[in-house]
Coordinates of C-alpha atoms in Angstrom, one line a residue:
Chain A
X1 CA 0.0 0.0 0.0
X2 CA 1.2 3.3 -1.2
X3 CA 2.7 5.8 1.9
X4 CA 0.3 9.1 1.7
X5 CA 2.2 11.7 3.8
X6 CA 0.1 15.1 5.0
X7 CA 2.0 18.0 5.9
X8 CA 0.4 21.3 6.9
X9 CA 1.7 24.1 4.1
X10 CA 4.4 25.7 4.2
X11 CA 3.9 28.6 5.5
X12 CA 2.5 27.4 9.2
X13 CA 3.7 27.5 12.5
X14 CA 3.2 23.4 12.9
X15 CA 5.2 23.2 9.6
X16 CA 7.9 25.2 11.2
X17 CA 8.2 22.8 14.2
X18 CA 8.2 19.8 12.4
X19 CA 10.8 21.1 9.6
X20 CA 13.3 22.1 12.3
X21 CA 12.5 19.1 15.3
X22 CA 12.0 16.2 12.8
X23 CA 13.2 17.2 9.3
X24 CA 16.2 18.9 10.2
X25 CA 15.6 21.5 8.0
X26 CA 16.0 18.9 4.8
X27 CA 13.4 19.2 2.4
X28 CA 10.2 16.9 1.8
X29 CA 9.9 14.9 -1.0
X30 CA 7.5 16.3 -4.1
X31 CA 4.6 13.9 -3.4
X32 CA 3.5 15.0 0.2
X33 CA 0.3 16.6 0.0
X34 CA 0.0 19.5 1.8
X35 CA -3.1 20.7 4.1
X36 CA -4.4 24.0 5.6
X37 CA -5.3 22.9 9.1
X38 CA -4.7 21.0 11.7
X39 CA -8.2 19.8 11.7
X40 CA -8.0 18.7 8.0
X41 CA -4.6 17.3 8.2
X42 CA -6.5 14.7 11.3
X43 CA -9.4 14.4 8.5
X44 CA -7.2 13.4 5.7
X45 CA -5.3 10.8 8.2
X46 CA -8.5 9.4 9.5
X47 CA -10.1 8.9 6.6
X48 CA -7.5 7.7 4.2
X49 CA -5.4 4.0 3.7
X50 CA -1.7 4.5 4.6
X51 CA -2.0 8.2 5.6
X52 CA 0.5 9.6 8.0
X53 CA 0.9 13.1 9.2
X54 CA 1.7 15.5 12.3
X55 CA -0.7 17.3 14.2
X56 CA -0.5 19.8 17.5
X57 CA -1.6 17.4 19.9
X58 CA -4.7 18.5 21.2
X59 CA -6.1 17.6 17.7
X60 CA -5.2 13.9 17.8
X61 CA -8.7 11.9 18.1
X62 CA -10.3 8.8 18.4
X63 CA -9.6 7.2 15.0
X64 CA -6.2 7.7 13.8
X65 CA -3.4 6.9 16.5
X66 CA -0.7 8.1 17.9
X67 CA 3.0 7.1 17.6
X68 CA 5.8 6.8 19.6
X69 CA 8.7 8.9 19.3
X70 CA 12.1 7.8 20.0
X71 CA 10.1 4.7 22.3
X72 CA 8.1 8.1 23.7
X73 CA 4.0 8.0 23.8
X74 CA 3.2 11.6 23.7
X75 CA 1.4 12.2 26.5
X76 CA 0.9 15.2 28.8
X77 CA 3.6 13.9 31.3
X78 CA 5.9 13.2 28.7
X79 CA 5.8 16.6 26.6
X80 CA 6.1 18.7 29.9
X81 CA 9.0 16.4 31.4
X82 CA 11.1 17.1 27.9
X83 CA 11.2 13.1 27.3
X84 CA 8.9 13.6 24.1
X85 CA 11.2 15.3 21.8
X86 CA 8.8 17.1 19.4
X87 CA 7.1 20.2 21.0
X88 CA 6.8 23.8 21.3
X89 CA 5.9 26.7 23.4
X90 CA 3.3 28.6 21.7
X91 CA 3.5 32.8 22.9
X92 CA 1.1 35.9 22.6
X93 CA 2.4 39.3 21.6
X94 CA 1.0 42.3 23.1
X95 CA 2.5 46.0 21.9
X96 CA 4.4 46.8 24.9
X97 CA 3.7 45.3 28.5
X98 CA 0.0 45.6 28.8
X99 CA -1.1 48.1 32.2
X100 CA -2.3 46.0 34.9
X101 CA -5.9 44.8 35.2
X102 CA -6.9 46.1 31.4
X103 CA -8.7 44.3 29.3
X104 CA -5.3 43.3 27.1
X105 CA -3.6 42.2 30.3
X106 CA -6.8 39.8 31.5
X107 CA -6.9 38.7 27.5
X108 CA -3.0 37.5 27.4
X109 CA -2.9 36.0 31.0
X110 CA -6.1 33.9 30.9
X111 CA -4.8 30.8 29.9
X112 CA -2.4 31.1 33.0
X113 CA -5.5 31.3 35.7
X114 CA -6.8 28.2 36.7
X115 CA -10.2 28.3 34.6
X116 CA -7.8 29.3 31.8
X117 CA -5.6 26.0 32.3
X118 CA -8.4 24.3 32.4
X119 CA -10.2 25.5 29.1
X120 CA -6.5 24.2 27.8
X121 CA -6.4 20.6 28.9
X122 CA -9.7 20.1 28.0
X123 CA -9.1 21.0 24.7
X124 CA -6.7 18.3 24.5
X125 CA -3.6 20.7 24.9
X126 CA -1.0 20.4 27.9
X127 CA -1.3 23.3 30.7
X128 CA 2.0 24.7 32.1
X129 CA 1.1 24.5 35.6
X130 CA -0.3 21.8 37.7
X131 CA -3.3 24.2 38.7
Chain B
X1 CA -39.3 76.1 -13.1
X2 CA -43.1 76.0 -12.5
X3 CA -42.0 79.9 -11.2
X4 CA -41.5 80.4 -15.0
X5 CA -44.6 78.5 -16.4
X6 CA -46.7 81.1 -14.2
X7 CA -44.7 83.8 -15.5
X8 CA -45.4 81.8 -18.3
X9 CA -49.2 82.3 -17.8
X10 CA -49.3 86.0 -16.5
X11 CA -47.4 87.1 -18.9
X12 CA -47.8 85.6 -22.8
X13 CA -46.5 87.8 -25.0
X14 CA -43.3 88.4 -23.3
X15 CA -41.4 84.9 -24.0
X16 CA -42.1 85.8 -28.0
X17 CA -39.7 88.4 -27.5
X18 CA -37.4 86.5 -25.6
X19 CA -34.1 85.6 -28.2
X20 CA -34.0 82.0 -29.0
X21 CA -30.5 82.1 -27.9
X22 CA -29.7 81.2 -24.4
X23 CA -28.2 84.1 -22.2
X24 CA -24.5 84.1 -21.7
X25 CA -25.2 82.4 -18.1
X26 CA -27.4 80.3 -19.0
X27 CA -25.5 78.7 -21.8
X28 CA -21.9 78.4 -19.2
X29 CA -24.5 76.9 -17.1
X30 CA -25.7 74.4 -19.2
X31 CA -22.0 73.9 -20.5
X32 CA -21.0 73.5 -17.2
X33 CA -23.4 70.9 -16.1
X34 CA -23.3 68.7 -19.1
X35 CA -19.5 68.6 -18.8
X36 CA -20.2 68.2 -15.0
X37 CA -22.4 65.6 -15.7
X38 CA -19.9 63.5 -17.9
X39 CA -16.9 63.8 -16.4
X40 CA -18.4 62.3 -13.2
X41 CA -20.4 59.7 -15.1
X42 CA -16.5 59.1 -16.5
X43 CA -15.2 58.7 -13.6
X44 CA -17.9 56.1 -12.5
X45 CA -17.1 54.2 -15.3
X46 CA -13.3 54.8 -15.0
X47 CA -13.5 53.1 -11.4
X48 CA -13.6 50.1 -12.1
X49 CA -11.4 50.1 -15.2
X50 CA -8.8 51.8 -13.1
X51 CA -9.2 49.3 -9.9
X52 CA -7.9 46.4 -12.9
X53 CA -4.9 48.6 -13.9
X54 CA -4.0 49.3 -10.2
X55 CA -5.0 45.7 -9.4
X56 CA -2.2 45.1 -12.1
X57 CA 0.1 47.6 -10.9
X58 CA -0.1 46.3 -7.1
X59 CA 0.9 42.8 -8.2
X60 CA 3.5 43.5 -10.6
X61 CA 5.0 46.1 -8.1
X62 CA 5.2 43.1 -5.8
X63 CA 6.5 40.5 -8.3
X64 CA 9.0 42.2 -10.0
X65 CA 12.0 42.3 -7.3
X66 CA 11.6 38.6 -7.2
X67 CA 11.7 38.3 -11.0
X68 CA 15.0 40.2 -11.4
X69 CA 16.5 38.1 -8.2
X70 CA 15.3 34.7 -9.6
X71 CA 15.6 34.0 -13.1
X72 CA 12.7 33.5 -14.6
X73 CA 13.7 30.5 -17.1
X74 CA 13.6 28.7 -13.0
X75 CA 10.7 30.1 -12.0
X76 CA 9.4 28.8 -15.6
X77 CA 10.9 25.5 -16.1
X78 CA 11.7 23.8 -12.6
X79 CA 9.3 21.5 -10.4
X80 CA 11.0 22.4 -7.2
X81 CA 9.0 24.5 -4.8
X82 CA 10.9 25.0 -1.8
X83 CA 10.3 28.5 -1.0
X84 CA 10.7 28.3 2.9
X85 CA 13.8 26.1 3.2
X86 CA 16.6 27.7 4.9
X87 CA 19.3 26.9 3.0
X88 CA 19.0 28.2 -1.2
X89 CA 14.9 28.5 -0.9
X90 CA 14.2 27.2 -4.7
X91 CA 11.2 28.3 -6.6
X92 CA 9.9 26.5 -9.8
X93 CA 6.6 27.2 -10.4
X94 CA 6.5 24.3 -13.3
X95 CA 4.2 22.1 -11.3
X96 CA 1.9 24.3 -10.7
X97 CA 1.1 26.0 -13.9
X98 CA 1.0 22.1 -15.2
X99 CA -1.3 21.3 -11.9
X100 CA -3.6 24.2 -13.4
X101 CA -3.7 23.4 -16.7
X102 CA -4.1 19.5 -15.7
X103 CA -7.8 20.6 -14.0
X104 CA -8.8 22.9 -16.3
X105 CA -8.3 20.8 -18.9
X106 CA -10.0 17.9 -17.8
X107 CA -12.7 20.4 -16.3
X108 CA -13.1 21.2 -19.5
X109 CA -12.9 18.2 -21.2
X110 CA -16.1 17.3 -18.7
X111 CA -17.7 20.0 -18.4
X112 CA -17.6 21.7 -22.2
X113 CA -19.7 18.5 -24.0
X114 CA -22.5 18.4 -21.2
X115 CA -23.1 22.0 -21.0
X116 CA -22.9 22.3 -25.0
X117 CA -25.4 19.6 -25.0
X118 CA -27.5 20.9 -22.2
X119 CA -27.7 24.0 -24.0
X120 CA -28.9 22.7 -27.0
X121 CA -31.4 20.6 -25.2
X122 CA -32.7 23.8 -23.2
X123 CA -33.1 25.4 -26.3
X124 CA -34.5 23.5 -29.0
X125 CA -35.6 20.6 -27.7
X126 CA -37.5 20.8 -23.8
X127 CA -40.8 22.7 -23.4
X128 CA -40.9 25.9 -22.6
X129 CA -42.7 25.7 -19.2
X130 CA -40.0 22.6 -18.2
X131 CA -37.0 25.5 -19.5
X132 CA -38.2 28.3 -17.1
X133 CA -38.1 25.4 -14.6
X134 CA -34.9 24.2 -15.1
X135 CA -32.8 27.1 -16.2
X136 CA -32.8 28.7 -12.4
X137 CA -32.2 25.7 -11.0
X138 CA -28.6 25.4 -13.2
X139 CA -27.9 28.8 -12.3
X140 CA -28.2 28.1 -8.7
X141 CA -25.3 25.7 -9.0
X142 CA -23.3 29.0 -9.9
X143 CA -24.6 30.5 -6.7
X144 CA -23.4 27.6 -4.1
X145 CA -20.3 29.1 -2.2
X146 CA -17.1 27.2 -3.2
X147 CA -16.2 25.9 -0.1
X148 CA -19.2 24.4 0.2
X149 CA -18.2 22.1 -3.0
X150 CA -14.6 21.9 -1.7
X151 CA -16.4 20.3 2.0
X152 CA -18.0 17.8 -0.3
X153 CA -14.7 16.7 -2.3
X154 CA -12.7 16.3 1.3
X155 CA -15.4 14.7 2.9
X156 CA -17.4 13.0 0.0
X157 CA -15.7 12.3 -3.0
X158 CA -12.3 11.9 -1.6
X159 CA -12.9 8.6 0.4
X160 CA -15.2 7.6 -2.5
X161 CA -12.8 7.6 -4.7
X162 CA -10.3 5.9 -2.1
X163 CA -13.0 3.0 -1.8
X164 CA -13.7 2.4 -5.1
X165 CA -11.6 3.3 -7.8
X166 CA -8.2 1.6 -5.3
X167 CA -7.0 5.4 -5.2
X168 CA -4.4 5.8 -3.2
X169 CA -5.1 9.1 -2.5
X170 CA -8.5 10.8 -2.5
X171 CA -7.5 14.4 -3.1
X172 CA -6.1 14.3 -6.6
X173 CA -6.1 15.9 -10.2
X174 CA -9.4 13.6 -10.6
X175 CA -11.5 15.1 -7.5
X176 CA -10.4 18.4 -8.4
X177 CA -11.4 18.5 -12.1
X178 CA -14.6 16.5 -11.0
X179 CA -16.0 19.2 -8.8
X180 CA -14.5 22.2 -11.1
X181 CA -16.3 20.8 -14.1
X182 CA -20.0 20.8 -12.1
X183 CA -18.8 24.6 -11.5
X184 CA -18.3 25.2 -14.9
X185 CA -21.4 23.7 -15.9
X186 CA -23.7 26.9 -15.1
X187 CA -21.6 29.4 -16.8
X188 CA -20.7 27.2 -20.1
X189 CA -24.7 26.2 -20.1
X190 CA -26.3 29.8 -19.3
X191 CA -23.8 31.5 -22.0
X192 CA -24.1 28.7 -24.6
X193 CA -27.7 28.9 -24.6
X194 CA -28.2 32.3 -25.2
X195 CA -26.1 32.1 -28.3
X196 CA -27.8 29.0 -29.6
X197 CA -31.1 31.0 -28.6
X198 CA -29.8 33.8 -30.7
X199 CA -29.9 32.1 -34.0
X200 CA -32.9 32.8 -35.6
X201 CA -36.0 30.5 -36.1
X202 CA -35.5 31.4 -40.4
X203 CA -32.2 29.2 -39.9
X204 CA -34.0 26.2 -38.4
X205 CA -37.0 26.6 -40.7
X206 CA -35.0 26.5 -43.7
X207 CA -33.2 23.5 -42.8
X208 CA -36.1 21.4 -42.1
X209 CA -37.8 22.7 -45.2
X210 CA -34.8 21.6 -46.9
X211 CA -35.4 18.1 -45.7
X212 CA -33.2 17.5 -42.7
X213 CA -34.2 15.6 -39.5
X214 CA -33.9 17.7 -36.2
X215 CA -30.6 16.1 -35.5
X216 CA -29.4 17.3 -38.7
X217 CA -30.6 20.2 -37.7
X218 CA -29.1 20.6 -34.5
X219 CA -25.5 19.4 -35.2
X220 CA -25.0 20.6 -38.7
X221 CA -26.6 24.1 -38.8
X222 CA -27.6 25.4 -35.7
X223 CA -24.2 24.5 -33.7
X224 CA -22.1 25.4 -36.5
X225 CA -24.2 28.7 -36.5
X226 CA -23.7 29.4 -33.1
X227 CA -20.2 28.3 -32.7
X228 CA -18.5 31.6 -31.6
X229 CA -20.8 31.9 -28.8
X230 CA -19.9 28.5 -27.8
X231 CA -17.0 28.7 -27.6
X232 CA -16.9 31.9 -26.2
X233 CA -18.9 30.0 -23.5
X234 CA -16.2 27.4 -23.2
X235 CA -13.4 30.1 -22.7
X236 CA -15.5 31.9 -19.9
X237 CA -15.7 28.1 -18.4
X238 CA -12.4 27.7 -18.6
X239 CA -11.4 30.8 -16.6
X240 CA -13.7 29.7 -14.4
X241 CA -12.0 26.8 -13.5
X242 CA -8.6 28.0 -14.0
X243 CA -9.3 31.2 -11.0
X244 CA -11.1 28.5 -8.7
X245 CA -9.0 28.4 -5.7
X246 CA -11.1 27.4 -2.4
X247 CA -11.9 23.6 -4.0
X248 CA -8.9 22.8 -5.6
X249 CA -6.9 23.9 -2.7
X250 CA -9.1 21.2 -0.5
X251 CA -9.1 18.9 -3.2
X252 CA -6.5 18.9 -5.3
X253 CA -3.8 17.2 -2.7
X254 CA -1.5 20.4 -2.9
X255 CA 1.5 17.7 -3.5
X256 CA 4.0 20.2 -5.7
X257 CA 4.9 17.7 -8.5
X258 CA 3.7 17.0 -12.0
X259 CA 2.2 13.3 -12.2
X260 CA 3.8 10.5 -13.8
X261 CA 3.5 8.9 -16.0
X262 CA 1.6 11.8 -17.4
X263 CA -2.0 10.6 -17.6
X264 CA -2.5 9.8 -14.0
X265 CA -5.2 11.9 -12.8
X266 CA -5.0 9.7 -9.5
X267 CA -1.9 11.5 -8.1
X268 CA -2.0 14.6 -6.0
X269 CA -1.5 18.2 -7.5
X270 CA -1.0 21.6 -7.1
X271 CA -2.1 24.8 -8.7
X272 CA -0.8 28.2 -8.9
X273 CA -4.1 29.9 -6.8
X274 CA -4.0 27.0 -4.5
X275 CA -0.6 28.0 -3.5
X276 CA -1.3 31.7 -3.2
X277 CA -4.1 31.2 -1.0
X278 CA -2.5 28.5 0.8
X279 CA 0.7 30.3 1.2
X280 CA -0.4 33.8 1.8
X281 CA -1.6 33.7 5.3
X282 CA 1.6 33.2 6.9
X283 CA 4.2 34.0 4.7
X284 CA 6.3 37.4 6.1
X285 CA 5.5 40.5 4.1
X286 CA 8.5 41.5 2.0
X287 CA 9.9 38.2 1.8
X288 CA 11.2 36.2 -1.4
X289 CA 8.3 34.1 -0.5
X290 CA 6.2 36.6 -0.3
X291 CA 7.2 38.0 -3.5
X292 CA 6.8 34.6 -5.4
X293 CA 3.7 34.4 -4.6
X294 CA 3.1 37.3 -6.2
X295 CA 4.9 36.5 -9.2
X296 CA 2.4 33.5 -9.6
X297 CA -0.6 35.7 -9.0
X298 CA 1.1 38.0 -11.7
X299 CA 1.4 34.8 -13.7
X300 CA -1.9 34.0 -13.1
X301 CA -3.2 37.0 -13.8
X302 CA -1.7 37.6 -17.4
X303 CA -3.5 33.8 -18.4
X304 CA -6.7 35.4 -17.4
X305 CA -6.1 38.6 -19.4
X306 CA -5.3 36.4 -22.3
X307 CA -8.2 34.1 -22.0
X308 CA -10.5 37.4 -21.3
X309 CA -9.1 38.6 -24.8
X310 CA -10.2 35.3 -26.5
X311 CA -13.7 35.4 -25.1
X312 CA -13.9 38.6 -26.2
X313 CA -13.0 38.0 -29.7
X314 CA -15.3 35.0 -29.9
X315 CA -18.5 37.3 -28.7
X316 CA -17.4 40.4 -30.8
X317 CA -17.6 38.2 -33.9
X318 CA -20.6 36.2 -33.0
X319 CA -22.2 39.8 -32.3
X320 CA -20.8 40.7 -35.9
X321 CA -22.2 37.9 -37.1
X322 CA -25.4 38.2 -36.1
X323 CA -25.6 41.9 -36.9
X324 CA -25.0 41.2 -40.6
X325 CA -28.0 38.9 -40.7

């Protein structure tokens, strides 16, 4: 069965990772199809023969699986302990520190409060604290 | 003005002595206004001319640093699209002028017999009553948003294909000129049909008087009759197909590579607005990627100019043709 490999195009941040943490920065080969999202990169994987392709983690479902890495499950204990060797921080930008109790400020430090870290984990993702 | 036709009315005889000539103000008045009138009326018109030649300028003003950086016999010639790669970032569009030529052509090759012949069926064959039925529903194929065809390639046609054809990959050439064609179908029918509607009943008249059976008819005078329109049909089709970006980006595959051996539509593709849209988002402003992208779009853009041209000519001398009858 013929190897269908998804990447997400170029031009993305999960491209980026995966170009510098897996590919070492050596090109892919002509026939890997490229997708827009993460979303339709899971779609094309779930619903096709022989499909493989990367994904952030919080948009790995039921129906295609994960794979080790190196012997590594990814898993939340294993991305935040370093053992799983492909992952990122992912940052917001504000112009300038935002003043203190504005709107900007409570907009780039939710995900830090607990309901914040919670809204991540449950969207599959791994929170940075153990709230 | 109704102040005047009382004047008008108290006062009879005096507008027999008035001059026929107009006043000196009231003749730089109307001079005024009338040139008033048209020069805004021109610039109406010139708005949307001029947003094409600025739409033009924008994009060449864009492309052309990366033309004189790249040579364009690689930008024209080589398959290898590699425009983020850190070291010597290659760009060779090849693969994806061939990836849009591949699904237009077989969009085409679809799409240009069933709308001819839907045409022809809509008018000169099908009641009238059943034609004002149908005709609105065809053109509400033309109104269905794009990505609402491109969801049904991903998540329809794709694993169809998969299953049953032994595909290896769903979104290919195939999918993509599969759902382009449907797309094409309203504006090949619509425009087709109002040229073969255009030929005049005499024409059909004659050639059944003359003995020949509607088929005759059909194929050998009234196609042949209409055949600039047709074809001018087929060219708006085709640029159509060839500008569709939202479906062939979900369905073509996006894989940057010209299939081989040359006739398999089963392989992934990619096509020159698939990549600008694809690309676009993300790419940094001012970048050689950036400005490739706009060196397609400039690409892209002359092959619609071009195609534009020859729909034009087609119409002009169908409407030539038709004026001398």
């Amino acid at each position: 069965m013929p190897i269908i490999a998804v990447s997400r195009d170029t031009a993305s941040g999960t491209y980026d990772t995966f170009h510098n943490l897996v590919m070492n920065k050596q090109r892919m080969a002509s026939h890997v199809e490229y997708v827009s999202t993460n979303p339709q990169a899971f779609a094309r994987v779930r619903t096709s023969r022989g499909a493989i392709g990367y994904v952030g983690y919080g948009f790995v479902q039921s129906g295609v699986k994960a794979i080790k890495l190196d012997g590594v499950m990814p898993s939340r204990e294993t991305i935040l302990n370093g053992t799983y060797p492909v992952s990122r921080p992912l940052f917001m930008f504000t112009n300038g520190y935002p003043e203190l109790g504005s709107m900007i400020h409570k907009f780039a430090t939710f995900h830090l409060t607990e309901r914040g870290q919670e809204v991540v984990e449950d969207k599959g993702f791994v929170p940075v604290t153990n709230y | 003005m109704s102040g005047k036709s009382t004047s008008q009315v108290l006062q009879p005889a005096a507008d027999s002595f008035k001059p026929l000539l107009l006043t000196y103000k009231e003749d730089l008045k109307a001079v005024v206004l009338s040139y008033l009138g048209r020069s805004v009326l021109f610039l109406i018109t010139c708005s949307s001319v001029l947003s094409v030649l600025l739409i033009f300028l924008f994009v060449a003003r864009e492309a052309i640093p990366f033309l004189t950086k790249v040579s364009l016999v690689e930008f024209l010639t080589s398959t290898a699209w590699y425009p983020e790669a850190y070291q010597d970032p290659e760009f060779g569009a090849l693969a994806m002028i061939v990836g849009s030529a591949y699904v237009t052509v077989v969009a085409l090759l679809l799409s240009a017999p069933v709308g001819i012949l839907a045409a022809v069926f809509l008018s000169d064959i099908v009641s009238f009553r059943i034609r004002e039925v149908v005709k609105p529903l065809i053109e509400i194929l033309a109104a269905i948003p794009s990505v609402a065809y491109g969801f049904f390639a991903v998540l329809v046609l794709a694993p169809w294909m998969q299953k049953h054809f032994g595909f290896p990959t769903g979104t290919n050439a195939l999918n993509a000129s599969l759902v382009l064609s449907v797309m094409a179908l309203p504006t090949i029918i619509s425009v087709a049909e109002d040229s073969i509607s255009a030929i005049g009943r005499d024409l059909r008249e004659g050639s059944y008087s003359l003995g020949a059976t509607r088929l005759e008819t059909i194929f050998k005078v009234v196609i042949p009759a209409a055949h600039s329109g047709i074809i001018a049909a087929i060219v708006l089709g085709m640029m159509r197909a060839v500008g569709e970006t939202m479906v062939v980006w979900m369905a073509s595959g996006n894989a940057s590579q010209i299939p081989h051996p040359w006739w398999d539509l089963s392989q992934s593709i990619r096509t020159l607005t698939a990549t600008i849209a694809g690309d676009m988002g993300e790419t940094a402003q001012g970048s050689d990627h950036y400005r490739a992208l706009f060196a397609l779009g400039l690409l892209l853009l002359v092959l619609t100019f071009l195609l534009n041209g020859l729909s034009e000519y087609f119409l002009g001398s169908k409407r030539k043709a038709s004026g001398q009858k």
